Structure formats: C-alpha cells, structure tokens
CSV table of C-alpha atoms in Angstrom, one decimal:
chain,number,residue,atom,x,y,z
O,10,MET,CA,12.3,-9.1,16.6
O,11,ASN,CA,13.0,-5.3,16.8
O,12,PRO,CA,11.4,-3.4,13.9
O,13,SER,CA,13.7,-0.4,14.7
O,14,THR,CA,16.7,-2.4,13.5
O,15,MET,CA,15.0,-3.9,10.5
O,16,THR,CA,14.9,-2.6,6.9
O,17,GLY,CA,11.5,-1.8,5.4
O,18,LEU,CA,11.7,-4.9,3.3
O,19,GLU,CA,12.5,-7.0,6.4
O,20,ILE,CA,9.6,-5.5,8.3
O,21,LEU,CA,7.2,-6.1,5.4
O,22,GLN,CA,8.5,-9.7,5.0
O,23,ALA,CA,8.0,-10.3,8.8
O,24,ILE,CA,4.4,-8.9,8.5
O,25,ALA,CA,3.7,-11.3,5.5
O,26,ALA,CA,5.1,-14.2,7.5
O,27,GLY,CA,2.9,-13.4,10.5
O,28,LYS,CA,5.9,-12.6,12.7
O,29,LEU,CA,4.8,-9.0,13.1
O,30,PRO,CA,1.2,-7.8,13.1
O,31,MET,CA,-0.4,-6.0,10.1
O,32,PRO,CA,-0.8,-2.3,10.8
O,33,SER,CA,-4.1,-1.4,12.5
O,34,ILE,CA,-5.5,0.1,9.3
O,35,ALA,CA,-5.8,-3.5,8.0
O,36,GLU,CA,-8.6,-4.0,10.6
O,37,THR,CA,-10.6,-1.1,9.1
O,38,MET,CA,-9.8,-1.8,5.5
O,39,PRO,CA,-9.2,-5.6,5.3
O,40,MET,CA,-5.8,-6.0,3.5
O,41,GLN,CA,-3.2,-8.7,3.6
O,42,VAL,CA,0.3,-8.9,2.1
O,43,ALA,CA,0.3,-11.4,-0.8
O,44,GLU,CA,3.7,-10.8,-2.3
O,45,ILE,CA,6.7,-8.6,-1.4
O,46,GLY,CA,10.0,-7.8,-3.0
O,47,LYS,CA,12.4,-4.8,-3.1
O,48,GLY,CA,10.4,-2.0,-4.8
O,49,PHE,CA,7.3,-4.1,-5.2
O,50,ILE,CA,4.3,-5.2,-3.1
O,51,LYS,CA,1.0,-6.9,-3.7
O,52,PHE,CA,-2.0,-7.0,-1.3
O,53,THR,CA,-5.3,-8.5,-1.3
O,54,ALA,CA,-8.2,-6.5,-0.1
O,55,ARG,CA,-11.9,-6.9,0.4
O,56,ALA,CA,-14.5,-4.2,0.9
O,57,ASP,CA,-17.5,-5.0,3.0
O,58,LYS,CA,-20.7,-3.4,4.3
O,59,ARG,CA,-18.6,-1.0,6.5
O,60,HIS,CA,-17.2,0.6,3.4
O,61,LEU,CA,-20.2,1.8,1.6
O,62,ASN,CA,-21.2,5.3,0.6
O,63,PRO,CA,-24.8,6.6,0.9
O,64,ALA,CA,-25.6,5.4,-2.6
O,65,GLY,CA,-24.6,1.8,-1.6
O,66,GLY,CA,-21.3,1.6,-3.6
O,67,VAL,CA,-17.8,1.2,-2.1
O,68,HIS,CA,-16.6,4.6,-0.8
O,69,GLY,CA,-13.8,6.2,-2.7
O,70,GLY,CA,-11.9,6.3,0.6
O,71,PHE,CA,-11.5,2.5,0.3
O,72,PHE,CA,-9.8,2.8,-3.0
O,73,ALA,CA,-7.6,5.6,-1.7
O,74,THR,CA,-6.6,3.8,1.5
O,75,VAL,CA,-5.7,0.6,-0.3
O,76,LEU,CA,-3.7,2.4,-3.0
O,77,ASP,CA,-1.9,4.6,-0.4
O,78,SER,CA,-1.0,1.5,1.6
O,79,VAL,CA,0.5,-0.5,-1.4
O,80,LEU,CA,2.1,2.6,-2.9
O,81,GLY,CA,3.7,3.7,0.4
O,82,ASN,CA,4.8,0.2,1.2
O,83,ALA,CA,6.5,-0.3,-2.2
O,84,ILE,CA,8.6,2.7,-1.3
O,85,PHE,CA,9.1,1.4,2.3
O,86,SER,CA,10.5,-1.9,0.9
O,87,GLU,CA,13.5,0.1,-0.5
O,88,LEU,CA,14.3,1.8,2.7
O,89,GLY,CA,17.0,1.1,5.3
O,90,ALA,CA,16.6,0.4,9.1
O,91,GLY,CA,15.3,3.4,10.9
O,92,VAL,CA,14.1,5.2,7.8
O,93,GLY,CA,10.5,6.1,7.4
O,94,TYR,CA,8.3,7.8,4.9
O,95,GLY,CA,5.2,10.0,4.7
O,96,THR,CA,2.8,10.5,1.8
O,97,VAL,CA,3.1,13.9,0.2
O,98,ASP,CA,0.8,13.4,-2.8
O,99,LEU,CA,-1.7,10.7,-3.7
O,100,ALA,CA,-3.6,10.6,-6.9
O,101,VAL,CA,-6.3,8.1,-7.4
O,102,LYS,CA,-8.3,7.4,-10.6
O,103,MET,CA,-11.3,5.1,-9.9
O,104,LEU,CA,-12.1,3.5,-13.3
O,105,ALA,CA,-14.8,0.9,-12.3
O,106,PRO,CA,-16.9,0.1,-9.2
O,107,LEU,CA,-15.1,-1.9,-6.6
O,108,PRO,CA,-17.1,-5.0,-5.9
O,109,MET,CA,-18.2,-5.6,-2.3
O,110,ASP,CA,-17.3,-8.9,-0.6
O,111,GLU,CA,-15.0,-9.9,-3.3
O,112,GLU,CA,-11.2,-10.0,-3.1
O,113,VAL,CA,-9.3,-7.6,-5.2
O,114,ILE,CA,-5.6,-7.3,-6.0
O,115,ALA,CA,-3.7,-4.1,-5.3
O,116,GLU,CA,0.0,-3.9,-6.3
O,117,ALA,CA,2.5,-1.2,-6.7
O,118,ARG,CA,6.1,-0.6,-7.9
O,119,VAL,CA,8.7,2.1,-7.1
O,120,VAL,CA,9.2,4.4,-10.1
O,121,HIS,CA,11.9,6.6,-8.5
O,122,ILE,CA,13.6,6.8,-5.2
O,123,SER,CA,16.3,9.2,-3.9
O,124,LYS,CA,17.6,10.4,-0.5
O,125,ARG,CA,14.5,12.5,0.1
O,126,MET,CA,11.8,11.4,-2.2
O,127,GLY,CA,10.0,8.3,-3.5
O,128,VAL,CA,7.6,7.9,-6.3
O,129,ALA,CA,5.4,4.8,-7.0
O,130,GLU,CA,2.5,3.8,-9.1
O,131,GLY,CA,0.0,1.0,-8.6
O,132,THR,CA,-3.3,-0.6,-9.4
O,133,ILE,CA,-6.4,-2.3,-8.0
O,134,ARG,CA,-7.7,-5.1,-10.2
O,135,SER,CA,-10.4,-7.8,-9.9
O,136,ARG,CA,-9.4,-11.4,-9.6
O,137,SER,CA,-10.1,-11.8,-13.3
O,138,GLY,CA,-7.7,-8.9,-14.0
O,139,LYS,CA,-10.1,-6.0,-14.8
O,140,LEU,CA,-8.6,-2.7,-13.9
O,141,ILE,CA,-10.6,-1.0,-11.2
O,142,ALA,CA,-8.3,1.8,-10.1
O,143,HIS,CA,-4.9,3.3,-10.8
O,144,GLY,CA,-2.9,5.5,-8.4
O,145,THR,CA,0.4,7.3,-7.9
O,146,THR,CA,2.2,8.7,-4.9
O,147,THR,CA,5.0,10.8,-3.9
O,148,CYS,CA,6.5,10.2,-0.5
O,149,LEU,CA,8.9,12.1,1.6
O,150,ILE,CA,11.7,9.9,2.8
O,151,LEU,CA,12.4,10.5,6.6
O,152,ARG,CA,16.0,9.8,7.2
O,153,PRO,CA,17.3,10.3,10.7
O,154,ASP,CA,20.8,11.3,9.2
O,155,VAL,CA,19.4,14.0,6.9
O,156,PRO,CA,18.6,17.4,8.4
O,157,LYS,CA,15.1,18.5,8.0
C-alpha cells in the first residue's frame, strides 16, 4: 500500500480499516475514524488527564486539535493522489465544557473546494448530541501541478 499513489479518501479509508496507521497526533489526542465519505468525516475522541488546563478543565487546545483534524481531513477526503493541504485559518467556538474520560463525536463537512482552497465546518458533540464546540477552517490545497 503506497499512500503517495492513493487519493485522500483512499488513505483515510485505509486508516479507518487499520491498513494504515493513524497519524501520530492520535496518540497525543486520542482520536479514531468512525465514518468517512467524500467531503465528510466523523471521529471519536476522548480527553484524559493529559489534556487538562491548570483549572482542571479540558484545555482549549484539545478542542482545537480535534476540530483541526476533522476539518482538514474532510477536505483531504476530496483530494487526489499526491495532493496535500495545510490549515490557513482555524476558528473554534467552545460552547460547553468537554467532558474528561468520555467519548465525544467530532464531525466535519466540506463547504467549498477549489483548485487552491478548501473550506469546511464541523462540530464536537457529546454522545447524547449536546453541542460542545463548533469550528471552521480554510485550508490551502497543495497541488504538485500548480505553481506556488
């Protein structure tokens, strides 16, 4: 299996099937692919004691990292072989405390994609459906055939 010849969707499907490893960020921020389709992705995530701020709550960086991951990967799922992306802008609105040691659902959908730019929006929700955070991203599409 050669990721350099696979589309973004094929890479993400291989990760979900366990044929390719999760990116190393998933060791720091426990995340797993739960569902994947073109322009859509759903992760499960779980904050633990490693992710607390000095006040004892889940650090905002956990929210941001999980949202950046699903938002970027929603865009990645639309890209061809050899095409990458990079986050240009990430906006995160934390609406409720994120529970520690409880699985949450993060999902994102592509809103717009062109040759050079992708835009996605996503959420983090509790298992019961409570909205915990909302985010948007703009990503630069890194195509080898388009001059920089």
